[in-house]
mmCIF file of C-alpha atoms and ligand atoms in Angstrom:
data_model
loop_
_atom_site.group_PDB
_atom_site.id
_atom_site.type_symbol
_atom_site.label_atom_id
_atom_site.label_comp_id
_atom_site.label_asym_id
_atom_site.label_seq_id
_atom_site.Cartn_x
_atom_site.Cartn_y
_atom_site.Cartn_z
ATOM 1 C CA UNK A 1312 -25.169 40.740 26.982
ATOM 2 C CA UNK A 1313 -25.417 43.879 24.597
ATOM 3 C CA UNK A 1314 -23.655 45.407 21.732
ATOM 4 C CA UNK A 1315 -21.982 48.276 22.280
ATOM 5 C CA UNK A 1316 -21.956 51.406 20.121
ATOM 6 C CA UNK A 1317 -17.891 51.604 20.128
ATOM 7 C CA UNK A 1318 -15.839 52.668 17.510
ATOM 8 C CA UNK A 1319 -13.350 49.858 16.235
ATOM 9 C CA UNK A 1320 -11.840 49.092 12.919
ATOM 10 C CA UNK A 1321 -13.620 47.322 10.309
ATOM 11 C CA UNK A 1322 -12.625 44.048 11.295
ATOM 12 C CA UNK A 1323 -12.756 43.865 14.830
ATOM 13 C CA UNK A 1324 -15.751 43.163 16.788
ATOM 14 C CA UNK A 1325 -17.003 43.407 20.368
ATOM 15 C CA UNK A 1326 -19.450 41.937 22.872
ATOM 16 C CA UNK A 1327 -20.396 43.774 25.681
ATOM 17 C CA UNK A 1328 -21.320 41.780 29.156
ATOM 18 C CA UNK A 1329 -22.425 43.600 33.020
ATOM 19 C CA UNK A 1330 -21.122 40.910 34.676
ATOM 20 C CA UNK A 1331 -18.791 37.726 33.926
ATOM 21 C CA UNK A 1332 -16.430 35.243 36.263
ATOM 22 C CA UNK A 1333 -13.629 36.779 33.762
ATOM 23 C CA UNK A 1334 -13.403 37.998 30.322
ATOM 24 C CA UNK A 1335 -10.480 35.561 29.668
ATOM 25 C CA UNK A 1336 -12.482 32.612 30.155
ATOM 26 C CA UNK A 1337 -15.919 33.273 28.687
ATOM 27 C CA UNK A 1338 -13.282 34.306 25.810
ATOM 28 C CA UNK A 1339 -11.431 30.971 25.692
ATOM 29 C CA UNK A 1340 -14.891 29.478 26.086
ATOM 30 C CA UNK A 1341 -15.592 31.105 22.488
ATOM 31 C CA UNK A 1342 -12.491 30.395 20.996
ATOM 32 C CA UNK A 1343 -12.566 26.978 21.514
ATOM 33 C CA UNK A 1344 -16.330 26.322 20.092
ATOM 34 C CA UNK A 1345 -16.177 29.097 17.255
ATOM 35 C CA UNK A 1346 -14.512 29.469 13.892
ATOM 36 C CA UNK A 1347 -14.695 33.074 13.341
ATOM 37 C CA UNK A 1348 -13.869 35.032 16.619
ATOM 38 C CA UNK A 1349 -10.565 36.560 15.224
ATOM 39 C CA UNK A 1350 -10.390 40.184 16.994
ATOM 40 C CA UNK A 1351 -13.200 39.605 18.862
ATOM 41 C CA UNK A 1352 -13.879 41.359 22.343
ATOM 42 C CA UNK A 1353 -14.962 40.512 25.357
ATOM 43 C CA UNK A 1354 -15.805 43.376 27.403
ATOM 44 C CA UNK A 1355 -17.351 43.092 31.219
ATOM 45 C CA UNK A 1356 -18.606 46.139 33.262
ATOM 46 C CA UNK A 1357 -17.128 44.270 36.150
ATOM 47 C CA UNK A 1358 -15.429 40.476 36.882
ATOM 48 C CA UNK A 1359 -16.117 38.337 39.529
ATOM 49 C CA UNK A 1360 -13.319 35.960 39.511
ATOM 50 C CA UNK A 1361 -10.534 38.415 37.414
ATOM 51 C CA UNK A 1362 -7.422 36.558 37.024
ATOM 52 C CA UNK A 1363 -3.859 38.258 36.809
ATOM 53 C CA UNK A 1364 -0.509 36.354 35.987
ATOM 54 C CA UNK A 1365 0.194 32.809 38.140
ATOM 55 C CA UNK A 1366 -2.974 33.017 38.838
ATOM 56 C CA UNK A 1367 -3.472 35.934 41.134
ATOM 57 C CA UNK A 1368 -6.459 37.258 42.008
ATOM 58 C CA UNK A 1369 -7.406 41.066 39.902
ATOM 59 C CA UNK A 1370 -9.621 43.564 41.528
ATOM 60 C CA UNK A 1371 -12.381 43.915 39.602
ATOM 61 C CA UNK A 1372 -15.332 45.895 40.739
ATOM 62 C CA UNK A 1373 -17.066 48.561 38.739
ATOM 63 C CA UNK A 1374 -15.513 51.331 36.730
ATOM 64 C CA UNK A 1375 -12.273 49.650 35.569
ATOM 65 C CA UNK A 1376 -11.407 48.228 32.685
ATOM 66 C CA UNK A 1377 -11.915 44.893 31.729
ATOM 67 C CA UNK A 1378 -11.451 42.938 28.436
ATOM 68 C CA UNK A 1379 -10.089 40.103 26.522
ATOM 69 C CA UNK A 1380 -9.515 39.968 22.532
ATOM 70 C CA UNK A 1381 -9.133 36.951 20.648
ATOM 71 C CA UNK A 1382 -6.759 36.333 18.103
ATOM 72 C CA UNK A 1383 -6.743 33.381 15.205
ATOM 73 C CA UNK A 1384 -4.262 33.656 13.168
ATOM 74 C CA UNK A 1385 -2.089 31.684 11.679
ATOM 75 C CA UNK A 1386 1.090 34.219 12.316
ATOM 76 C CA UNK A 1387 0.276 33.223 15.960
ATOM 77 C CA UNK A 1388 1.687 30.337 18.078
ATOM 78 C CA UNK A 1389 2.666 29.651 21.505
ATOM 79 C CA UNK A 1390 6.075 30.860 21.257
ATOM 80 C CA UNK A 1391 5.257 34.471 19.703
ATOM 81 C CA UNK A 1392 2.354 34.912 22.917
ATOM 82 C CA UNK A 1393 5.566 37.067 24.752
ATOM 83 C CA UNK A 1394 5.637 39.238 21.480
ATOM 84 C CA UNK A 1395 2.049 39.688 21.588
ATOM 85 C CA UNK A 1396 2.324 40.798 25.333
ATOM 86 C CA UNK A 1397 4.974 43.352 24.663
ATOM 87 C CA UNK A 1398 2.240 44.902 21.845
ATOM 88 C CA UNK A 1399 -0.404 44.750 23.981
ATOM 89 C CA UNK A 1400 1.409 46.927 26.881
ATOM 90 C CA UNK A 1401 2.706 49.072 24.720
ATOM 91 C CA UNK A 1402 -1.149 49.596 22.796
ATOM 92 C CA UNK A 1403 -2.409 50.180 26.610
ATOM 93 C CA UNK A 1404 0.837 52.418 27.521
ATOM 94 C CA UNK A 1405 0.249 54.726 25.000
ATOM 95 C CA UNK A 1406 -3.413 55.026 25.619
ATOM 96 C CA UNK A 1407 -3.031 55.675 29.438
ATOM 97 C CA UNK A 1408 -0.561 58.121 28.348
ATOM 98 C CA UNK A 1409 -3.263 60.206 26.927
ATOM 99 C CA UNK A 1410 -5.340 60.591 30.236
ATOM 100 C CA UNK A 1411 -2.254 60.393 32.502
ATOM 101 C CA UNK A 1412 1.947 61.553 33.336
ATOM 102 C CA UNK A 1413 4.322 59.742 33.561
ATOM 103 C CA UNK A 1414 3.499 56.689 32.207
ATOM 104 C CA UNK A 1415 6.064 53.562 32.222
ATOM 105 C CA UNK A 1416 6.249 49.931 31.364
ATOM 106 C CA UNK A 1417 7.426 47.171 33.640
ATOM 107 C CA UNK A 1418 8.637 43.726 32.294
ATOM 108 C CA UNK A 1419 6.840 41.835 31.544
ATOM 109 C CA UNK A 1420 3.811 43.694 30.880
ATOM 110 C CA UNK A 1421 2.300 46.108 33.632
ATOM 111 C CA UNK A 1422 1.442 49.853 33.193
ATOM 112 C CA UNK A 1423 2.731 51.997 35.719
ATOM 113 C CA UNK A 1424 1.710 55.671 36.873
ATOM 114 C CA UNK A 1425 4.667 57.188 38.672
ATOM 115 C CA UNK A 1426 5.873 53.763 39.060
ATOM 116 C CA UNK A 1427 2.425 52.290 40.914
ATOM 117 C CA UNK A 1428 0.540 49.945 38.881
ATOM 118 C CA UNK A 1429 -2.116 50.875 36.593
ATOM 119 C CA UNK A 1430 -2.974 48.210 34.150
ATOM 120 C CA UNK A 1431 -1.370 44.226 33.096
ATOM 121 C CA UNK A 1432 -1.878 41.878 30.663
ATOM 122 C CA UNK A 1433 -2.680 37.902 31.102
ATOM 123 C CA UNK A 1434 -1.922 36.014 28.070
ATOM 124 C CA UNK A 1435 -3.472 32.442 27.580
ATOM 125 C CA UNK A 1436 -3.050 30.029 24.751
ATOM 126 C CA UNK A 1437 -6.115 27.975 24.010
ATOM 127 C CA UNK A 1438 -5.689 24.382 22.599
ATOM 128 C CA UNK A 1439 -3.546 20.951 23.124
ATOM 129 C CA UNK A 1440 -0.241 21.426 23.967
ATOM 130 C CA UNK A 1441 0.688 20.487 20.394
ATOM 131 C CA UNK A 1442 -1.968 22.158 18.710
ATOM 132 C CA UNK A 1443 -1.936 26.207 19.216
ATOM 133 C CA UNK A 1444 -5.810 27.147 18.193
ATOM 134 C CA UNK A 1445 -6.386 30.720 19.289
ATOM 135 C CA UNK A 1446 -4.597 33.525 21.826
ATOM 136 C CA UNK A 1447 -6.753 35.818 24.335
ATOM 137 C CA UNK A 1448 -4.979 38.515 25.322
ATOM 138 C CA UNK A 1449 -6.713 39.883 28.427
ATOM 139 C CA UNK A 1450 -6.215 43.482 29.568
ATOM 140 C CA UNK A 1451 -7.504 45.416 32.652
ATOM 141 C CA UNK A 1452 -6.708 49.039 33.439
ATOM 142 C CA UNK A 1453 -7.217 50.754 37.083
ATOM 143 C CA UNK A 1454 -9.377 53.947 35.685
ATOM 144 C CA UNK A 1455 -11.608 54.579 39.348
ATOM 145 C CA UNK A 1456 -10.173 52.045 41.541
ATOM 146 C CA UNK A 1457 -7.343 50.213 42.509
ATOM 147 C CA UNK A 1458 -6.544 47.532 45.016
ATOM 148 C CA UNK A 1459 -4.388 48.597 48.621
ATOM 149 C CA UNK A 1460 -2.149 46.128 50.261
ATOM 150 C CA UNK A 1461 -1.039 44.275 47.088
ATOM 151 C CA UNK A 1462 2.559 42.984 46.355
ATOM 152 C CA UNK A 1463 2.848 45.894 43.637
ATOM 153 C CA UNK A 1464 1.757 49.472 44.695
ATOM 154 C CA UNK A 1465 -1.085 50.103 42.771
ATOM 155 C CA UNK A 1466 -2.852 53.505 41.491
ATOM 156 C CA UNK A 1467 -5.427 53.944 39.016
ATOM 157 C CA UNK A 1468 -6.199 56.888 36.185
ATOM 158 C CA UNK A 1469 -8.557 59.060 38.274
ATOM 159 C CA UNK A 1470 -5.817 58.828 41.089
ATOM 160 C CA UNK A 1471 -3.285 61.167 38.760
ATOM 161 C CA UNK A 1472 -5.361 62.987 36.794
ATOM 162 C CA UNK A 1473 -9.431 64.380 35.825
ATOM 163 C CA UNK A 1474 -8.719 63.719 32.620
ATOM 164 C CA UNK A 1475 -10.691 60.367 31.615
ATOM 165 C CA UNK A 1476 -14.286 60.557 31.425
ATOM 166 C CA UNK A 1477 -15.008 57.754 29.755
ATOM 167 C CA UNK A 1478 -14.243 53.939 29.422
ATOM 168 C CA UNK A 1479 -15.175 53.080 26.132
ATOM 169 C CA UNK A 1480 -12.854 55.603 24.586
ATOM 170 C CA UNK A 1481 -9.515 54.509 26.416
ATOM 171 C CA UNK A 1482 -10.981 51.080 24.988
ATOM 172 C CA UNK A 1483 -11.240 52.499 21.889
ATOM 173 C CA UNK A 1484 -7.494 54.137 21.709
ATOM 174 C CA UNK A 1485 -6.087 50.851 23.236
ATOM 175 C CA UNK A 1486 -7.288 48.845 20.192
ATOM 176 C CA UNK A 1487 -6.955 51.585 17.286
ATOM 177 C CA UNK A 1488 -2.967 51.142 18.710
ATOM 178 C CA UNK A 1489 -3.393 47.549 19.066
ATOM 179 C CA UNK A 1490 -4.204 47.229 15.549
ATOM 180 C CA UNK A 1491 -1.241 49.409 14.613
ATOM 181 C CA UNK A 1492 1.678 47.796 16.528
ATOM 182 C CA UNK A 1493 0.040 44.262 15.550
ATOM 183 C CA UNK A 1494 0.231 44.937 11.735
ATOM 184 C CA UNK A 1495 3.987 46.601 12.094
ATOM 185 C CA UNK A 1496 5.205 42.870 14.155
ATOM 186 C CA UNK A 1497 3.450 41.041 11.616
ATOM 187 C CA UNK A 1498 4.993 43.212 8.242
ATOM 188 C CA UNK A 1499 8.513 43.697 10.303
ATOM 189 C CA UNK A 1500 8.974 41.378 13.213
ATOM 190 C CA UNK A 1501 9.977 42.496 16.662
ATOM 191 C CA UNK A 1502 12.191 44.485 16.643
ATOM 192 C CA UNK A 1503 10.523 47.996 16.108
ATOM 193 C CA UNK A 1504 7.830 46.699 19.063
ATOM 194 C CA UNK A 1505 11.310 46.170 20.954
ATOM 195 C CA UNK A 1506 12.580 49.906 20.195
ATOM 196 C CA UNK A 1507 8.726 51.327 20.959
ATOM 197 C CA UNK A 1508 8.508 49.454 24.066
ATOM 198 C CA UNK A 1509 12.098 50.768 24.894
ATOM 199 C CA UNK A 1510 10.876 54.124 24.492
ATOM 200 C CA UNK A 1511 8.520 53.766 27.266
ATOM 201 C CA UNK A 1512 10.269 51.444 29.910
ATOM 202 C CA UNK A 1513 10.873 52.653 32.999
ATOM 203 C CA UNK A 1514 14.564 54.145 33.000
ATOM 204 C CA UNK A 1515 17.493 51.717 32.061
ATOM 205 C CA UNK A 1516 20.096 51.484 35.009
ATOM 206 C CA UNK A 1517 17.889 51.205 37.645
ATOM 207 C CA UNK A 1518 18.110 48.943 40.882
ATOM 208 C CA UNK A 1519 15.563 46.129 40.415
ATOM 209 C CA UNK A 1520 15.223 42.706 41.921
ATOM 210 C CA UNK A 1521 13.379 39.677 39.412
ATOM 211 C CA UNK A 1522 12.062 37.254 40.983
ATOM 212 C CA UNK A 1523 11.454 33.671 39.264
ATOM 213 C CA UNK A 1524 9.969 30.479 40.525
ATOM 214 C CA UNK A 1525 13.288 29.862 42.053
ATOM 215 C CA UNK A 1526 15.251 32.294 42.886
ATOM 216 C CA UNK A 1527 15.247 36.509 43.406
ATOM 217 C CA UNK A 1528 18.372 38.094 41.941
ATOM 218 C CA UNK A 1529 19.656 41.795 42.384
ATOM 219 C CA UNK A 1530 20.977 43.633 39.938
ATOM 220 C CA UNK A 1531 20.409 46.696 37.314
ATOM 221 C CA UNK A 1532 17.965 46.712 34.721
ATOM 222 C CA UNK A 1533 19.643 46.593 31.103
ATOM 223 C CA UNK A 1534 15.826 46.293 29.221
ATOM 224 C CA UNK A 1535 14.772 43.358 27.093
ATOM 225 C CA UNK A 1536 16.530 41.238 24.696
ATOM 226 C CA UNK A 1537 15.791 40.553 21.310
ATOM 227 C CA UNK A 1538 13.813 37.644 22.329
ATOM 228 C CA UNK A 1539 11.724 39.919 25.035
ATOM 229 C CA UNK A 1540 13.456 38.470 28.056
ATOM 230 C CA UNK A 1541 14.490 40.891 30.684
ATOM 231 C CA UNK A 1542 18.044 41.623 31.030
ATOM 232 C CA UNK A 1543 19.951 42.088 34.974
ATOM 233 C CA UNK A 1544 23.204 43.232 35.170
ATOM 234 C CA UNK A 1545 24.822 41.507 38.211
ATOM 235 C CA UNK A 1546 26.893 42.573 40.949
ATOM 236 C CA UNK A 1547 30.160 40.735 39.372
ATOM 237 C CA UNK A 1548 28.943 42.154 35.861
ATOM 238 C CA UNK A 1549 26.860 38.798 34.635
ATOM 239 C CA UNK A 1550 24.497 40.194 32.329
ATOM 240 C CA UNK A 1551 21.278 37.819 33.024
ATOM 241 C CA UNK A 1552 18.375 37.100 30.835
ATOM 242 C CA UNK A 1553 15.307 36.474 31.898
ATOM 243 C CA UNK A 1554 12.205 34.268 30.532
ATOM 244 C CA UNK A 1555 9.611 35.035 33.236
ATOM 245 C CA UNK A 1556 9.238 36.273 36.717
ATOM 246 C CA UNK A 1557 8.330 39.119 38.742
ATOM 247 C CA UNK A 1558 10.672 42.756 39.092
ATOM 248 C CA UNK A 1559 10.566 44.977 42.095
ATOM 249 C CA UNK A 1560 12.019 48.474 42.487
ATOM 250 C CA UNK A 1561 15.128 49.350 44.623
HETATM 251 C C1 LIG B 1730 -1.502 40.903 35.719
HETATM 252 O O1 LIG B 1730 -0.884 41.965 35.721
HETATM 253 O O2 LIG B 1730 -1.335 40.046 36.588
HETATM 254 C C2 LIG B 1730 -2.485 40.662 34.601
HETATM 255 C C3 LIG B 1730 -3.853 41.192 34.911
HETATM 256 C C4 LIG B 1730 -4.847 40.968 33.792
HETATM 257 C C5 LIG B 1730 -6.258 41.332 34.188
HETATM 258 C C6 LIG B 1730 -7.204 41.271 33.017
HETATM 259 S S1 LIG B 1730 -8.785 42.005 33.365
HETATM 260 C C7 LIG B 1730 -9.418 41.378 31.874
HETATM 261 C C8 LIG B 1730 -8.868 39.969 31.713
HETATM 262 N N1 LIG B 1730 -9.701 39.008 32.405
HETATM 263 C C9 LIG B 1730 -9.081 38.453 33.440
HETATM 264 O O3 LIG B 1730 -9.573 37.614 34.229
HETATM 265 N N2 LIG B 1730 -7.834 38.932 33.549
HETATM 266 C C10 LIG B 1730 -7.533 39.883 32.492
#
């Protein structure tokens, strides 16, 4: 383990590992046995058991990005962790949009590049089921490599452009935005994270199919409600919202 000389705000901090089974655990690990971790980072050169959403498996050799912050804060509970998903995309959205074109985001929370898969977010509570004690917010981003024969198409940074040269500073811009779109929810709520993310979705109207644990609907995308839940226009005009699952294109 190391510190590393990255630029953060004041009250952030970061430690720096080669090599760990995955960020998000050795991060729940510290959130459950210490007081002050709020906006602490755990950063990995590389994973060796990287975890996505329902627990699928996330490439994670060198040259990616890999890292988990911890939040404890009392504004926090289980039921905002969606909210807190929806800032975190948009935070790495915006910074892959410096390196890259045509960046989207896909509901719930994945980066695109020309509508391949770049980056996602896993979001874990850690405590009882009654008691909410801390929220890791785990992010990875495809900057050399990116996995082939996966259920989404995925591309990484290098892929689209020669712009990024370095990891630390797309870590950098991801949490200087971070910080920005956290403090705007917390002063204003959701709604202006709602427009931003809007902003950046991948176009309203399109052909999609969401898949949940029990059933795959088709329908067009209408974007999220005020709650963050995606919205599917059926065939006989049902609009549909949505409180977790899976969309594909066309
Ligand atoms: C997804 O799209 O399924 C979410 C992927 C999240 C991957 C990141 S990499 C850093 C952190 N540690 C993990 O084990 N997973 C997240």
């Amino acid at each position: 383990m190391s510190f590393e000389n990255i630029n953060l705000p004041d009250d952030f901090s970061i430690l720096h590992f080669d090599e760990l089974d995955s960020t998000n655990l050795k991060a729940k690990e510290i959130a459950e046995n210490e007081s002050f971790c709020d906006k602490m980072i755990i950063l990995a050169d590389k994973q060796l058991a990287g975890r996505g959403r329902y627990d699928r498996k996330w490439l994670s050799c060198d040259g990616n990005l890999y890292f988990s912050l911890i939040l404890k804060d009392d504004c926090l509970d289980s039921k905002t962790s969606s909210q807190i998903s929806f800032i975190a995309a948009l935070a790495a959205g915006k910074s892959v949009a410096d390196f890259a074109e045509n960046i989207t985001l896909k509901w719930p929370n994945d980066i695109l590049i020309s509508d391949k898969k770049t980056g996602g977010i896993l979001i874990e509570a850690v405590g009882q089921s009654n008691k909410f004690d801390a929220m890791i917010v785990g992010i990875g981003i495809n900057i050399k490599n990116y996995p082939k024969n996966v259920i989404f198409p995925a591309t990484s940074i290098s892929e689209n452009s020669d712009k990024i040269s370095n990891r630390n500073i797309l870590l950098e811009k991801i949490i200087k935005n971070f910080d920005n779109y956290y403090n705007i929810w917390k002063n204003n709520g959701f709604s202006e994270i709602r427009e931003q993310w809007h902003k950046m979705s991948f176009e309203i109207g399109k052909k999609i199919s969401s898949k949940t644990h029990n059933e795959t609907l088709e329908g067009i995308y209408k974007g999220i409600s005020k709650n963050g839940e995606l919205l599917l226009e059926l065939d006989n005009n049902e609009i549909r919202s949505i409180t977790a699952g899976d969309v594909f294109f066309g």
